[in-house]
XYZ file of C-alpha atoms in Angstrom:
103
model
C -35.882 72.294 102.202
C -34.525 75.691 102.618
C -36.539 77.998 105.659
C -37.557 80.451 102.468
C -39.244 77.110 100.719
C -41.083 76.054 103.612
C -43.548 79.110 103.137
C -43.993 78.484 99.303
C -47.194 77.981 98.971
C -46.398 75.210 95.670
C -44.147 73.220 97.993
C -46.769 72.753 100.180
C -49.709 72.120 97.934
C -47.617 69.492 96.208
C -45.767 67.483 99.732
C -49.013 67.559 101.085
C -51.015 65.922 97.571
C -47.785 63.186 97.593
C -48.264 62.642 101.248
C -51.822 61.815 100.498
C -50.890 59.690 97.167
C -52.526 61.862 94.984
C -51.174 62.107 91.584
C -51.955 65.155 89.896
C -54.534 64.008 88.036
C -57.028 62.141 90.429
C -56.092 65.714 92.477
C -57.190 67.963 89.441
C -60.411 65.334 89.317
C -61.135 66.032 93.233
C -60.675 69.422 93.048
C -62.655 70.112 88.965
C -59.949 71.501 87.670
C -57.120 70.409 84.793
C -54.020 68.571 85.657
C -52.105 71.658 84.530
C -53.782 73.954 86.340
C -52.791 72.111 89.463
C -48.971 71.571 87.833
C -49.264 75.772 87.451
C -50.356 75.872 91.346
C -47.578 73.921 92.439
C -45.342 75.439 90.539
C -46.063 79.206 91.524
C -47.266 80.105 87.971
C -50.582 80.634 89.231
C -52.342 80.915 92.511
C -55.834 79.700 93.455
C -58.841 81.633 94.532
C -59.738 82.005 98.212
C -62.467 79.748 97.460
C -60.570 77.355 95.751
C -57.655 77.349 98.140
C -60.737 76.227 100.825
C -61.625 73.538 98.790
C -57.936 72.530 98.392
C -57.634 72.475 102.271
C -60.612 70.255 102.000
C -59.655 67.536 99.972
C -56.143 67.768 101.672
C -57.407 67.926 105.398
C -55.420 70.647 106.152
C -56.090 74.053 107.025
C -55.859 77.422 104.613
C -53.157 78.740 106.895
C -50.640 75.714 106.731
C -50.895 76.145 102.922
C -50.109 80.090 102.161
C -47.446 79.897 105.283
C -49.219 80.935 107.934
C -48.833 78.621 110.418
C -45.835 75.861 110.206
C -47.712 73.066 111.176
C -48.320 69.763 109.343
C -51.803 69.796 110.151
C -54.362 67.161 109.095
C -57.997 67.179 109.772
C -60.052 63.869 110.375
C -63.750 65.681 110.397
C -65.451 61.970 110.651
C -63.824 60.929 113.522
C -65.925 61.107 117.061
C -65.200 62.715 120.177
C -63.507 59.767 121.258
C -61.689 58.431 118.643
C -60.470 62.182 117.853
C -59.175 61.800 121.805
C -57.831 58.580 121.362
C -56.248 59.762 118.374
C -54.755 62.782 120.427
C -53.504 60.621 123.678
C -51.384 58.476 121.123
C -49.764 61.336 119.589
C -49.094 62.450 122.551
C -47.361 59.352 123.741
C -45.643 58.660 120.339
C -43.687 62.302 120.705
C -43.245 61.816 124.102
C -41.103 58.564 123.364
C -39.492 60.520 120.681
C -38.679 63.466 122.680
C -36.713 62.110 125.072
C -34.721 59.966 122.932
């Protein structure tokens, strides 16, 4: 993937959808649109409204900033985790990253 493509809304949308294991059809149903609309979003033939972009971010558990290229951090949100669960997940990720940075 080229540097230019990483900022591409359609590419980010498709990648997130696929990473979440959603087909275009399943994602379209969750979003309340046609699978053709998802195709148009992913191929930058149509841009979603701000409200629709917010809905996309919620469904895909990411940020609007990531979707539109303002933030390059691949974000995954887990709103249902307790404070204790988030702390445990943060600790795990830190240990995991530290282990592989030393490799």
